[in-house]
Amino acid sequence: MVERAGIPVTEYGFATTPSEAREAAERIAGPVVIKSQVLTGGRMKAGGVKFADTPQEAEAHAAEILELEINGHIPRGVLVDPKAEVAQEYYAGVVWDGTRKQPMMLFSDMGGIDIEEVAEQHPDHVGRGHLSNLMPISDFQAKQVAASVGMTGSELNRATPVLARLAQLFRDNDMTLAEINPLARLEDGTFVALDAHMEMEEEARPRQRKLLAELEIPTDDDREDYEPSEFERNVAAIDSADHRGVIQGKDHGFDGDLGLVIGAGGGSLTLTDAVRSQGGRPANYSEIGGNPSVAKAAGLAEQVLRKDGVEKIAVMMSIVSNTRVDIVARGVIKACLKLDKDPAETIAIFRIPGAWEEEGFKILDRYGVEYCDRSVSMWEAAGRAVAKVQGEG
Amino acid sequence: MSILLQKDTTFIVQGITGREAVNLTRECLDFGSRIVGGVTPGRKGREVHGVPVFDTVEQVVEATGAVPDGSVVTVPPAFTKDAVLEAIESGVKLVVIVTERIPRRDVAQMVELASMRGARIIGPNCLGIMVPGVAKMGGIGGPAKDAAKAYSPGPVGIMSRSGGMTTEIASTLTAAGLGQSTAVSIGGDAIIGSTYAELMPLFEADDQTEAIVIYTEPGGRMEAQLVEWREANDSKLPIVAFMAGRFMDDEEMKGMSFGHAGTIVEGKEDTATEKISRLEAAGIPVVERIDEIPGAVREKLEASA
């Protein structure tokens, strides 16, 4: 990405086997650095970056790094770079400023370390500048930012296009973060990018399909910091199989005994807090909304009920106007019956007020499921579910 | 009075022939809103619940003899930017964007153009604006009879990052005998057209509004911006806040986003804990339960009376 944007990088070799890494090191003919090409952060700490003085050493390091899993990700290969003769390290980055609603360039003459640390401890070493979303990006904007940390002379003139091109790359490719760190000034005065980190916005992936294909990034690679669990994969598959409504399920970081079939976005956050604040232990997080079909609601409830240690589920939402209460009621009961569970025992509480609630409550009555309307608050409904799962109901 | 939307406010629906848009049009008309036209390219000549459909916003202006005050945009994400630019360049001053999953670059471009043209954007990824008993603009509150059940006229202004929770909060206030002046679903994305601080001057200038309730979430620094605005403008309008997603502060939830696209925590400033302490330090109580909101609002109203 950096090279495509016209920013100088060092002569490098990409290798997917240890012997390719040795060949790259032989070609470079000098000390090299071997970097894991893994699509996650923190590789330096994890041992994914190693230095080698000889091609043999490069081969041995590459063998280790190629096997090294970082945050659940296996590297796609290694990059073999010359260990550059660096005079000084800089930082160049572009991020979104949500308050200004514009991209913001960042530049520091203290590169190689975490920019947030620099910003905290040496605020006068971090230059900032905003970019219009509509006007063309021009070099002077980058120049102002670099000059604001005291750069001048040929250093300033050589650093300016690097930052300007990075800004262009950020904007053209729908990045949410683009940083070059370290950006090195070599002994001969030239600037090269030694390492880079980019994040593309999820929502922009459909229109960046061509670029992603060129970079050989598969379309189903969801770029999470962890591998999705079986529960998460199953819920996602049910969601994409039917266009009506939206369901989502996450269980990373949850290991409780109360299954949650909850919605919608803000309601799910509110209800998860309400369960936890009252001593409950959620088995998962979920979202249901946008008027899903009976099958979709049933699918989510079934996946939650299939989780280890889950005997009861709480079905709760903030007041709905689009999603239908009766359809969700039908779905969760269907899931219970499919798994040979008694809905009255399994559904600790059903609290979804709103559209078609009378029809929904009729169905719940038929199966003896405890439910409530809007006169029972989200907090109280969550508390009721917690009490029941703890055997006090 | 109310903010943004009044009884005589005219608006159009862009993407009016879509399934959700047809429902939304019905709901708004039933509630008393003045929808003067709809736009779906290639569908000129049709009608949606009696509302004439045009190919362009310009045609609406020609047919009605006036630029509509507002537009509700509900077209697929790939076409939203074009629709919003069309509305703004036709002179529309209030654009409510319902569509979700719009790339940030597009949102930022729309917002920048709006500010150049003196227009305002609400959303994206929002349910719109509700003035109880008067009009609504967007799907907020659902069908007219459901909306009338949850919302009632009164002194409380609501701004919420969650559309659904806007109605839950209004309903809780209504049940406690506290009506609402205007409720605005501001949207759940990382970049939105109008933040709390950007809507505060309107509420501050509104006679009817005596207190504000905000619903907020982790991610972004909109609360810090609100606190800065209050201090810079010496604003005395009481505010009560509710913070959802406290669980996201847990170590194992780092880097994950829940609920809305904007909830991802990126720095130290945007965790729930940090936001709560910032708001409370500024005299904005943050309640832990939705059902505590009416009590907290009453306390503020009595203190300022």
XYZ file of C-alpha atoms in Angstrom:
698
model
C 0.000 0.000 0.000
C 2.777 2.382 0.944
C 4.778 1.699 -2.184
C 1.678 2.088 -4.394
C 1.081 5.507 -2.864
C 4.521 6.615 -4.054
C 6.211 6.569 -0.673
C 9.758 5.150 -0.714
C 10.233 1.799 0.982
C 13.435 -0.191 1.413
C 14.458 -2.926 -1.017
C 12.648 -5.930 0.387
C 11.678 -9.504 -0.232
C 8.405 -11.203 0.572
C 8.820 -14.864 1.508
C 6.404 -17.633 2.359
C 9.049 -20.276 3.080
C 12.329 -20.180 5.053
C 14.370 -20.831 1.907
C 12.757 -17.886 0.107
C 13.696 -15.759 3.107
C 17.318 -16.927 2.802
C 17.340 -16.044 -0.905
C 15.974 -12.575 -0.143
C 18.678 -12.050 2.498
C 21.363 -13.184 0.020
C 20.069 -10.667 -2.511
C 20.070 -7.843 0.046
C 23.624 -8.900 1.054
C 23.833 -7.371 4.503
C 22.135 -7.439 7.912
C 18.364 -7.867 7.569
C 15.218 -7.687 9.642
C 12.521 -10.369 9.293
C 8.967 -9.237 9.951
C 5.887 -11.389 10.296
C 3.216 -10.409 7.738
C 0.313 -10.971 10.061
C -2.913 -8.982 9.920
C -2.969 -7.913 13.545
C -1.070 -5.601 15.837
C 1.506 -6.280 18.535
C 3.827 -8.480 16.461
C 7.015 -6.895 17.845
C 6.058 -7.870 21.401
C 4.941 -11.331 20.287
C 8.333 -12.120 18.739
C 7.225 -11.591 15.146
C 10.165 -9.315 14.289
C 13.767 -10.595 14.384
C 17.170 -9.404 13.150
C 19.668 -11.539 11.247
C 23.273 -10.924 10.211
C 23.581 -13.821 7.757
C 21.262 -15.503 5.223
C 21.401 -18.709 7.328
C 20.233 -16.821 10.387
C 17.472 -15.203 8.275
C 16.296 -18.643 7.189
C 16.167 -19.917 10.786
C 14.262 -16.839 12.052
C 11.836 -17.011 9.132
C 11.089 -20.657 9.951
C 10.144 -19.703 13.503
C 8.136 -16.619 12.583
C 6.187 -18.419 9.852
C 4.938 -20.862 12.525
C 4.236 -18.178 15.104
C 0.548 -17.505 15.730
C -0.176 -13.943 16.909
C -3.588 -13.134 18.403
C -4.969 -16.200 16.697
C -3.633 -15.183 13.278
C -1.114 -17.168 11.253
C 1.208 -14.986 9.154
C 0.803 -14.938 5.388
C 4.554 -14.783 5.044
C 7.526 -12.732 6.169
C 9.062 -9.539 4.875
C 12.840 -9.523 4.649
C 14.146 -5.953 4.821
C 17.657 -4.542 4.943
C 18.525 -3.381 8.441
C 18.711 0.241 7.435
C 21.339 2.738 8.576
C 18.905 5.043 10.284
C 19.868 8.598 11.241
C 16.497 9.421 12.838
C 13.075 7.857 13.184
C 9.834 9.782 12.622
C 6.125 9.063 12.791
C 3.563 9.909 10.093
C -0.096 9.068 10.498
C -3.630 9.959 9.485
C -6.721 9.275 11.618
C -10.324 10.460 11.756
C -11.197 13.301 14.108
C -14.831 12.527 14.933
C -15.453 15.904 16.566
C -14.162 17.908 13.600
C -15.557 15.273 11.206
C -12.396 15.457 9.136
C -9.230 13.389 8.702
C -6.337 14.587 10.846
C -2.661 14.275 9.894
C -0.189 13.549 12.653
C 3.566 13.928 12.430
C 6.285 13.475 15.017
C 10.058 13.622 15.055
C 9.970 10.965 17.775
C 9.157 7.839 15.758
C 9.480 4.170 16.519
C 7.359 4.295 19.654
C 3.650 4.464 20.327
C 2.319 7.852 19.168
C -0.128 8.088 22.071
C 2.795 7.908 24.460
C 4.616 10.690 22.595
C 1.463 12.828 22.548
C 1.130 12.456 26.303
C 4.749 12.967 27.321
C 6.017 15.285 24.578
C 2.998 17.118 23.189
C 5.187 19.674 21.392
C 6.709 16.837 19.348
C 3.381 15.968 17.727
C 2.113 18.118 14.867
C -1.504 17.997 13.775
C -3.494 19.279 10.820
C -6.983 18.688 9.499
C -7.934 17.924 5.913
C -11.058 18.911 4.060
C -13.197 16.015 2.861
C -14.082 17.834 -0.349
C -11.066 19.943 -1.380
C -7.973 18.438 -3.015
C -5.144 17.515 -0.654
C -2.107 19.704 -1.245
C 1.493 19.343 -0.067
C 1.487 22.607 1.885
C -0.917 21.119 4.414
C 1.537 18.321 5.187
C 4.402 20.817 5.200
C 2.675 22.921 7.860
C 2.247 19.885 10.087
C 5.882 18.769 9.767
C 7.156 22.322 10.206
C 5.121 22.699 13.393
C 7.405 20.220 15.175
C 10.450 22.230 14.118
C 11.476 20.470 10.912
C 13.235 22.574 8.303
C 15.793 22.370 5.475
C 15.918 19.395 3.151
C 14.480 17.178 5.873
C 11.247 19.147 5.751
C 11.155 19.068 1.950
C 11.682 15.319 1.871
C 9.220 14.471 4.649
C 6.406 16.638 3.245
C 5.428 14.454 0.253
C 5.504 11.342 2.435
C 2.838 12.735 4.756
C 0.803 14.229 1.895
C 0.791 10.917 0.010
C -0.167 9.054 3.144
C -3.105 11.454 3.554
C -4.155 10.805 -0.032
C -3.868 7.049 0.511
C -6.006 7.346 3.656
C -8.759 9.254 1.894
C -8.791 7.342 -1.407
C -8.875 3.927 0.232
C -11.400 4.503 3.041
C -8.893 3.933 5.811
C -9.743 4.625 9.439
C -6.060 4.579 10.335
C -2.933 4.842 8.191
C 0.431 5.157 9.868
C 4.069 4.826 8.963
C 6.074 4.133 12.068
C 8.954 4.308 11.972
C 9.471 6.576 9.023
C 13.255 6.620 8.779
C 15.675 9.259 7.609
C 18.686 7.273 6.416
C 22.296 8.418 6.669
C 22.137 9.594 3.043
C 19.221 11.911 3.856
C 16.471 9.928 2.114
C 13.234 8.988 3.862
C 11.898 5.443 3.765
C 8.943 3.756 5.421
C 10.235 0.935 7.621
C 6.871 -0.219 8.866
C 3.221 0.631 8.318
C -0.177 -0.124 9.776
C -3.466 0.443 7.949
C -7.059 -0.188 8.861
C -9.809 -0.050 6.276
C -13.342 0.768 7.291
C -15.622 -2.252 7.345
C -18.471 -0.339 5.645
C -16.247 0.601 2.710
C -15.169 -2.924 1.844
C -17.805 -3.453 -0.848
C -16.469 -0.550 -2.911
C -12.830 -1.414 -2.203
C -13.305 -4.966 -3.472
C -10.817 -4.515 -6.297
C -8.055 -3.309 -3.990
C -8.734 -6.063 -1.460
C -8.539 -8.657 -4.239
C -5.199 -7.227 -5.383
C -3.918 -7.442 -1.829
C -5.270 -11.010 -1.662
C -7.418 -10.288 1.363
C -10.437 -12.622 1.325
C -13.869 -10.998 1.534
C -14.907 -13.037 4.568
C -11.839 -11.963 6.566
C -13.604 -9.845 9.173
C -10.447 -8.368 10.650
C -11.471 -8.929 14.280
C -8.721 -9.067 16.864
C -9.723 -12.638 17.641
C -11.012 -15.690 15.785
C -14.831 -15.926 15.844
C -16.245 -18.707 18.042
C -18.524 -21.455 16.778
C -21.492 -19.573 18.297
C -20.503 -16.374 16.523
C -20.018 -18.137 13.206
C -23.350 -19.954 13.482
C -25.302 -16.810 14.310
C -23.636 -14.945 11.437
C -24.552 -17.780 9.055
C -28.207 -17.719 10.157
C -28.257 -13.949 9.741
C -26.887 -13.970 6.208
C -29.161 -16.813 5.079
C -32.249 -14.598 5.343
C -32.417 -10.913 4.419
C -35.310 -10.086 6.775
C -34.190 -8.490 10.009
C -30.764 -8.545 11.624
C -29.358 -10.791 14.322
C -25.913 -10.711 15.854
C -24.289 -12.807 18.536
C -21.010 -12.509 20.378
C -19.652 -14.626 23.172
C -16.023 -13.607 23.204
C -15.312 -12.559 26.789
C -18.581 -14.016 28.164
C -18.796 -17.297 30.075
C -21.967 -17.058 32.198
C -25.087 -19.189 32.523
C -27.842 -16.778 31.452
C -28.425 -16.780 27.697
C -29.397 -13.403 26.251
C -31.734 -12.954 23.293
C -31.892 -9.171 23.369
C -32.156 -6.073 21.216
C -31.831 -3.805 19.512
C -28.446 -1.975 19.435
C -28.771 0.392 22.371
C -31.238 -1.905 24.132
C -28.699 -4.734 24.043
C -26.013 -2.579 25.660
C -28.469 -1.378 28.322
C -29.743 -4.886 29.086
C -26.298 -6.499 29.247
C -25.309 -3.875 31.831
C -28.572 -4.388 33.750
C -27.988 -8.156 33.981
C -24.392 -7.767 35.121
C -25.088 -4.959 37.580
C -27.609 -7.193 39.339
C -25.171 -10.078 39.750
C -26.138 -11.981 36.623
C -23.591 -13.698 34.394
C -24.472 -13.394 30.689
C -23.452 -16.318 28.498
C -23.361 -14.062 25.458
C -24.220 -10.725 23.927
C -26.779 -10.521 21.130
C -28.781 -8.143 19.007
C -32.078 -8.726 17.340
C -33.883 -6.105 15.306
C -35.161 -4.848 11.975
C -38.210 -7.134 12.006
C -36.631 -10.599 11.661
C -38.517 -13.693 10.524
C -39.667 -16.401 12.945
C -36.851 -18.625 11.631
C -34.210 -16.006 12.355
C -35.429 -15.320 15.893
C -35.619 -19.084 16.463
C -32.131 -19.549 15.044
C -30.584 -17.049 17.446
C -32.437 -18.501 20.461
C -31.393 -22.016 19.482
C -27.720 -21.083 19.197
C -27.836 -19.373 22.609
C -29.560 -22.407 24.163
C -26.987 -24.773 22.667
C -24.174 -23.016 24.512
C -22.582 -25.007 27.349
C -24.077 -24.280 30.741
C -27.069 -22.319 29.432
C -30.353 -23.572 30.900
C -32.345 -20.365 30.728
C -32.607 -17.448 28.343
C -33.881 -13.923 28.900
C -35.728 -12.465 25.893
C -35.752 -8.698 26.279
C -35.839 -5.584 24.132
C -36.508 -1.895 24.435
C -39.938 -0.859 23.070
C -40.184 -2.045 19.471
C -41.980 -0.344 16.608
C -40.646 -2.226 13.592
C -39.768 -5.654 14.983
C -42.944 -7.574 15.861
C -43.392 -8.933 19.390
C -45.454 -11.928 18.227
C -42.837 -13.022 15.690
C -40.033 -12.986 18.256
C -42.306 -14.852 20.722
C -43.031 -17.526 18.112
C -39.327 -17.816 17.284
C -38.034 -18.298 20.832
C -40.788 -20.827 21.649
C -40.010 -22.727 18.461
C -36.334 -22.937 19.488
C -37.269 -24.324 22.932
C -39.569 -26.960 21.457
C -36.995 -27.989 18.866
C -34.500 -28.675 21.651
C -37.141 -30.513 23.733
C -37.179 -27.823 26.374
C -40.246 -26.483 28.151
C -40.628 -22.797 27.139
C -42.102 -21.943 30.567
C -38.982 -23.288 32.307
C -36.456 -22.159 29.713
C -37.530 -18.559 29.064
C -36.772 -16.789 32.341
C -38.521 -13.612 31.245
C -39.951 -12.161 28.042
C -39.922 -8.364 28.034
C -40.605 -6.944 24.599
C -43.232 -4.199 24.554
C -44.517 -2.562 21.383
C -45.781 -3.573 17.963
C -48.127 -6.603 17.992
C -47.617 -7.118 21.733
C -51.142 -8.375 22.402
C -50.742 -11.131 19.824
C -47.344 -11.966 21.274
C -48.571 -12.104 24.856
C -51.383 -14.480 23.790
C -48.838 -16.939 22.421
C -46.688 -16.668 25.546
C -49.766 -17.274 27.730
C -50.450 -20.471 25.862
C -47.021 -21.850 26.809
C -47.012 -20.443 30.334
C -44.033 -18.139 29.702
C -43.594 -15.226 32.136
C -43.751 -11.912 30.283
C -44.198 -8.236 30.986
C -45.079 -5.045 29.163
C -43.514 -1.565 29.271
C -44.707 -0.939 32.835
C -41.874 -3.247 33.939
C -38.572 -1.479 33.287
C -35.637 -3.031 31.449
C -33.730 -3.062 34.747
C -36.530 -4.878 36.571
C -36.961 -7.447 33.809
C -33.210 -8.149 33.816
C -33.319 -8.504 37.620
C -36.171 -11.001 37.356
C -34.173 -13.136 34.894
C -31.119 -13.067 37.175
C -33.207 -14.138 40.180
C -34.705 -17.035 38.254
C -31.406 -18.338 36.932
C -30.033 -18.199 40.468
C -32.924 -20.348 41.619
C -34.806 -17.664 43.507
C -37.722 -17.458 41.106
C -42.305 25.250 20.594
C -39.947 22.554 19.473
C -36.622 22.374 17.732
C -35.916 21.530 14.069
C -39.465 20.438 13.215
C -42.776 22.316 13.504
C -46.346 21.703 12.446
C -45.905 23.505 9.110
C -42.483 22.018 8.265
C -42.590 20.498 4.780
C -40.387 17.597 3.807
C -39.769 14.982 1.155
C -38.771 11.331 1.380
C -35.855 10.310 -0.852
C -36.088 6.626 -1.710
C -39.837 6.779 -0.997
C -40.715 3.619 -2.948
C -38.560 1.320 -0.767
C -40.369 -1.042 1.631
C -39.288 0.711 4.845
C -39.806 4.139 3.277
C -43.410 3.321 2.347
C -44.126 2.419 6.001
C -42.319 5.483 7.251
C -44.324 7.715 4.904
C -47.615 6.235 6.170
C -46.540 6.685 9.800
C -45.461 10.317 9.329
C -48.636 11.264 7.424
C -50.828 9.633 10.091
C -48.946 11.572 12.736
C -49.709 14.888 11.006
C -46.433 15.541 9.185
C -46.457 17.446 5.872
C -44.784 15.258 3.260
C -44.945 17.199 -0.023
C -43.280 14.704 -2.334
C -41.068 11.694 -2.745
C -38.064 11.001 -4.947
C -37.025 7.707 -6.492
C -35.092 8.010 -9.769
C -37.087 6.435 -12.587
C -40.370 6.262 -10.688
C -41.860 9.637 -11.584
C -45.647 9.622 -11.772
C -46.318 7.096 -9.041
C -47.877 7.815 -5.687
C -47.071 6.488 -2.218
C -49.997 6.910 0.174
C -51.126 9.860 -1.945
C -47.661 11.467 -2.009
C -46.507 12.165 -5.600
C -43.201 10.573 -6.621
C -40.614 12.416 -8.753
C -37.284 11.570 -10.383
C -35.386 14.544 -8.959
C -35.631 16.952 -6.043
C -35.696 19.774 -8.584
C -38.978 18.384 -9.958
C -40.505 18.485 -6.472
C -39.540 22.138 -6.219
C -41.078 22.875 -9.636
C -44.290 20.980 -8.894
C -44.864 22.451 -5.439
C -43.488 25.902 -6.133
C -41.229 25.849 -3.087
C -38.088 24.202 -1.769
C -39.146 21.710 0.927
C -37.806 22.468 4.396
C -36.450 18.993 4.921
C -35.756 15.556 3.522
C -35.741 12.067 5.003
C -33.167 10.000 3.133
C -33.649 6.270 3.091
C -31.752 4.902 0.115
C -29.107 2.127 0.049
C -25.660 3.085 1.459
C -23.948 3.230 -1.943
C -26.414 5.906 -3.159
C -26.915 7.915 0.008
C -24.198 10.472 -0.572
C -25.555 11.398 -3.979
C -29.097 11.725 -2.634
C -27.982 13.956 0.229
C -25.845 16.161 -2.022
C -28.865 16.506 -4.351
C -31.078 17.628 -1.474
C -28.538 20.124 -0.150
C -27.736 21.584 -3.569
C -31.477 21.989 -4.178
C -31.666 24.190 -1.095
C -33.015 21.747 1.504
C -31.821 22.835 4.962
C -32.643 19.818 7.132
C -31.647 16.304 6.068
C -32.444 13.257 8.184
C -30.389 10.252 7.073
C -31.927 6.952 8.093
C -29.561 4.684 6.118
C -26.965 2.726 8.068
C -23.551 1.329 7.095
C -22.490 4.395 5.119
C -18.680 4.708 4.860
C -17.286 7.485 7.047
C -15.698 9.329 4.135
C -19.131 9.769 2.538
C -20.669 10.983 5.797
C -17.832 13.455 6.296
C -18.254 14.798 2.761
C -22.013 15.272 3.204
C -21.514 17.009 6.527
C -18.849 19.328 5.141
C -21.046 20.327 2.203
C -24.000 20.862 4.555
C -21.973 23.216 6.686
C -20.833 25.157 3.599
C -24.469 25.565 2.503
C -25.933 26.326 5.918
C -27.833 23.034 6.048
C -28.074 20.584 8.930
C -27.802 16.799 8.862
C -29.318 14.486 11.495
C -27.932 10.933 11.440
C -26.941 8.768 9.619
C -28.139 5.521 11.159
C -30.923 7.286 13.056
C -34.709 7.160 13.384
C -35.294 10.887 13.018
C -37.061 13.664 14.893
C -40.224 13.542 17.034
C -42.277 16.457 18.240
C -44.994 14.821 20.371
C -48.528 15.670 19.311
C -47.285 17.731 16.355
C -45.157 15.953 13.750
C -42.471 13.393 13.236
C -39.784 13.086 10.616
C -38.579 9.490 10.211
C -39.538 6.135 11.667
C -39.095 7.302 15.265
C -41.764 5.847 17.566
C -43.249 3.671 14.806
C -46.899 3.804 13.701
C -48.797 6.928 14.814
C -50.827 5.144 17.492
C -47.712 3.496 19.001
C -45.831 6.789 18.886
C -48.692 8.542 20.679
C -48.555 5.895 23.404
C -44.848 6.460 24.146
C -44.466 10.190 23.517
C -46.358 13.098 25.079
C -45.846 16.880 24.857
C -43.911 18.496 27.683
C -40.675 20.126 28.873
C -37.977 17.477 28.291
C -35.709 17.386 25.244
C -34.122 14.031 24.317
C -30.959 13.366 22.306
C -30.015 9.741 21.811
C -27.378 7.722 19.979
C -29.855 4.825 19.881
C -33.140 5.124 17.976
C -34.940 2.417 19.936
C -33.799 3.762 23.288
C -35.178 7.202 22.374
C -38.666 5.706 22.523
C -37.947 3.661 25.665
C -36.795 6.828 27.445
C -39.758 8.881 26.188
C -42.175 6.169 27.300
C -40.588 6.077 30.758
C -40.863 9.869 31.032
C -44.463 9.828 29.772
C -45.445 7.172 32.325
C -43.999 9.421 35.037
C -45.986 12.423 33.810
C -43.064 14.158 32.100
C -43.692 15.045 28.462
C -41.139 15.860 25.777
C -40.487 18.987 23.713
C -38.503 17.311 20.918
C -36.767 13.950 20.750
C -33.865 13.576 18.340
C -32.366 10.236 17.398
C -28.908 11.549 16.470
C -27.465 8.275 15.132
C -25.006 5.665 16.295
C -22.085 6.125 13.906
C -18.590 7.427 14.597
C -19.290 10.560 12.548
C -22.757 12.084 12.620
C -24.280 15.273 11.271
C -25.339 16.773 14.603
C -23.786 15.980 17.981
C -25.212 16.803 21.425
C -23.175 20.002 21.584
C -24.297 21.027 18.099
C -27.994 20.666 18.998
C -27.722 22.282 22.435
C -28.020 25.883 21.165
C -31.402 24.996 19.637
C -32.718 23.440 22.841
C -31.272 26.348 24.831
C -33.203 28.805 22.650
C -36.446 26.821 22.893
C -38.989 28.125 25.439
C -40.649 24.778 25.942
C -37.502 22.841 26.835
C -36.619 22.937 30.520
C -34.368 19.891 30.774
C -32.433 17.512 28.520
C -31.959 13.763 28.664
C -29.115 12.222 26.703
C -28.603 8.532 25.985
C -24.955 7.760 25.306
C -22.518 4.911 24.742
C -18.765 4.270 24.811
C -16.732 5.485 21.808
C -16.009 8.975 20.506
C -15.695 12.184 22.482
C -19.143 13.693 22.039
C -19.698 13.968 25.793
C -16.436 15.853 26.257
C -17.561 18.199 23.474
C -20.914 18.671 25.254
C -19.198 19.522 28.537
C -16.875 21.975 26.760
C -19.830 23.642 25.030
C -21.746 23.994 28.309
C -18.810 25.591 30.027
C -17.925 27.889 27.135
C -21.538 29.092 26.849
C -22.326 29.128 30.549
C -25.390 27.020 29.752
C -27.698 26.303 32.665
C -30.170 24.017 30.924
C -30.182 20.922 33.173
C -29.012 17.656 31.622
C -29.458 14.070 32.821
C -27.447 11.325 31.117
C -27.762 7.576 30.761
C -24.685 5.586 29.769
C -25.156 2.149 28.213
C -22.369 -0.324 27.566
C -20.478 -0.052 30.840
C -19.538 -3.711 30.393
C -17.383 -2.718 27.423
C -14.802 -1.310 29.843
C -13.794 -4.850 30.789
C -10.332 -5.851 29.661
C -11.618 -8.792 27.583
C -13.889 -6.479 25.543
C -11.027 -4.265 24.289
C -11.104 -3.556 20.592
C -14.617 -4.947 20.142
C -17.581 -2.916 19.041
C -21.101 -3.638 20.217
C -24.413 -2.114 19.275
C -23.460 0.689 16.925
C -20.529 1.287 14.629
C -19.477 4.223 16.782
C -19.140 2.283 20.027
C -15.620 1.033 19.464
C -13.308 2.307 22.190
C -10.131 3.712 20.668
C -8.497 5.686 23.423
C -8.619 6.410 27.119
C -11.100 9.271 26.781
C -13.888 7.265 25.260
C -14.486 4.486 27.806
C -17.753 4.461 29.770
C -15.936 5.088 33.080
C -14.067 8.079 31.706
C -17.207 9.582 30.188
C -19.248 9.103 33.350
C -16.679 10.878 35.480
C -16.336 13.682 32.940
C -20.114 14.245 32.807
C -20.582 14.039 36.568
C -17.709 16.470 37.168
C -19.590 18.932 34.962
C -22.771 18.586 37.022
C -24.514 16.192 34.648
C -25.773 13.209 36.677
C -25.372 9.828 34.963
C -28.043 7.368 36.076
C -27.541 3.608 35.939
C -31.140 2.671 35.160
C -33.574 4.022 32.569
C -36.300 4.012 35.239
C -34.212 6.446 37.319
C -34.362 9.100 34.582
C -37.725 10.703 35.531
C -36.661 11.124 39.175
C -33.338 12.676 38.177
C -35.092 15.041 35.732
C -37.622 16.110 38.379
C -34.860 16.796 40.854
C -33.114 19.019 38.297
C -36.367 20.821 37.404
C -37.147 21.496 41.061
C -33.624 22.728 41.731
C -33.804 25.182 38.836
C -37.364 26.356 39.620
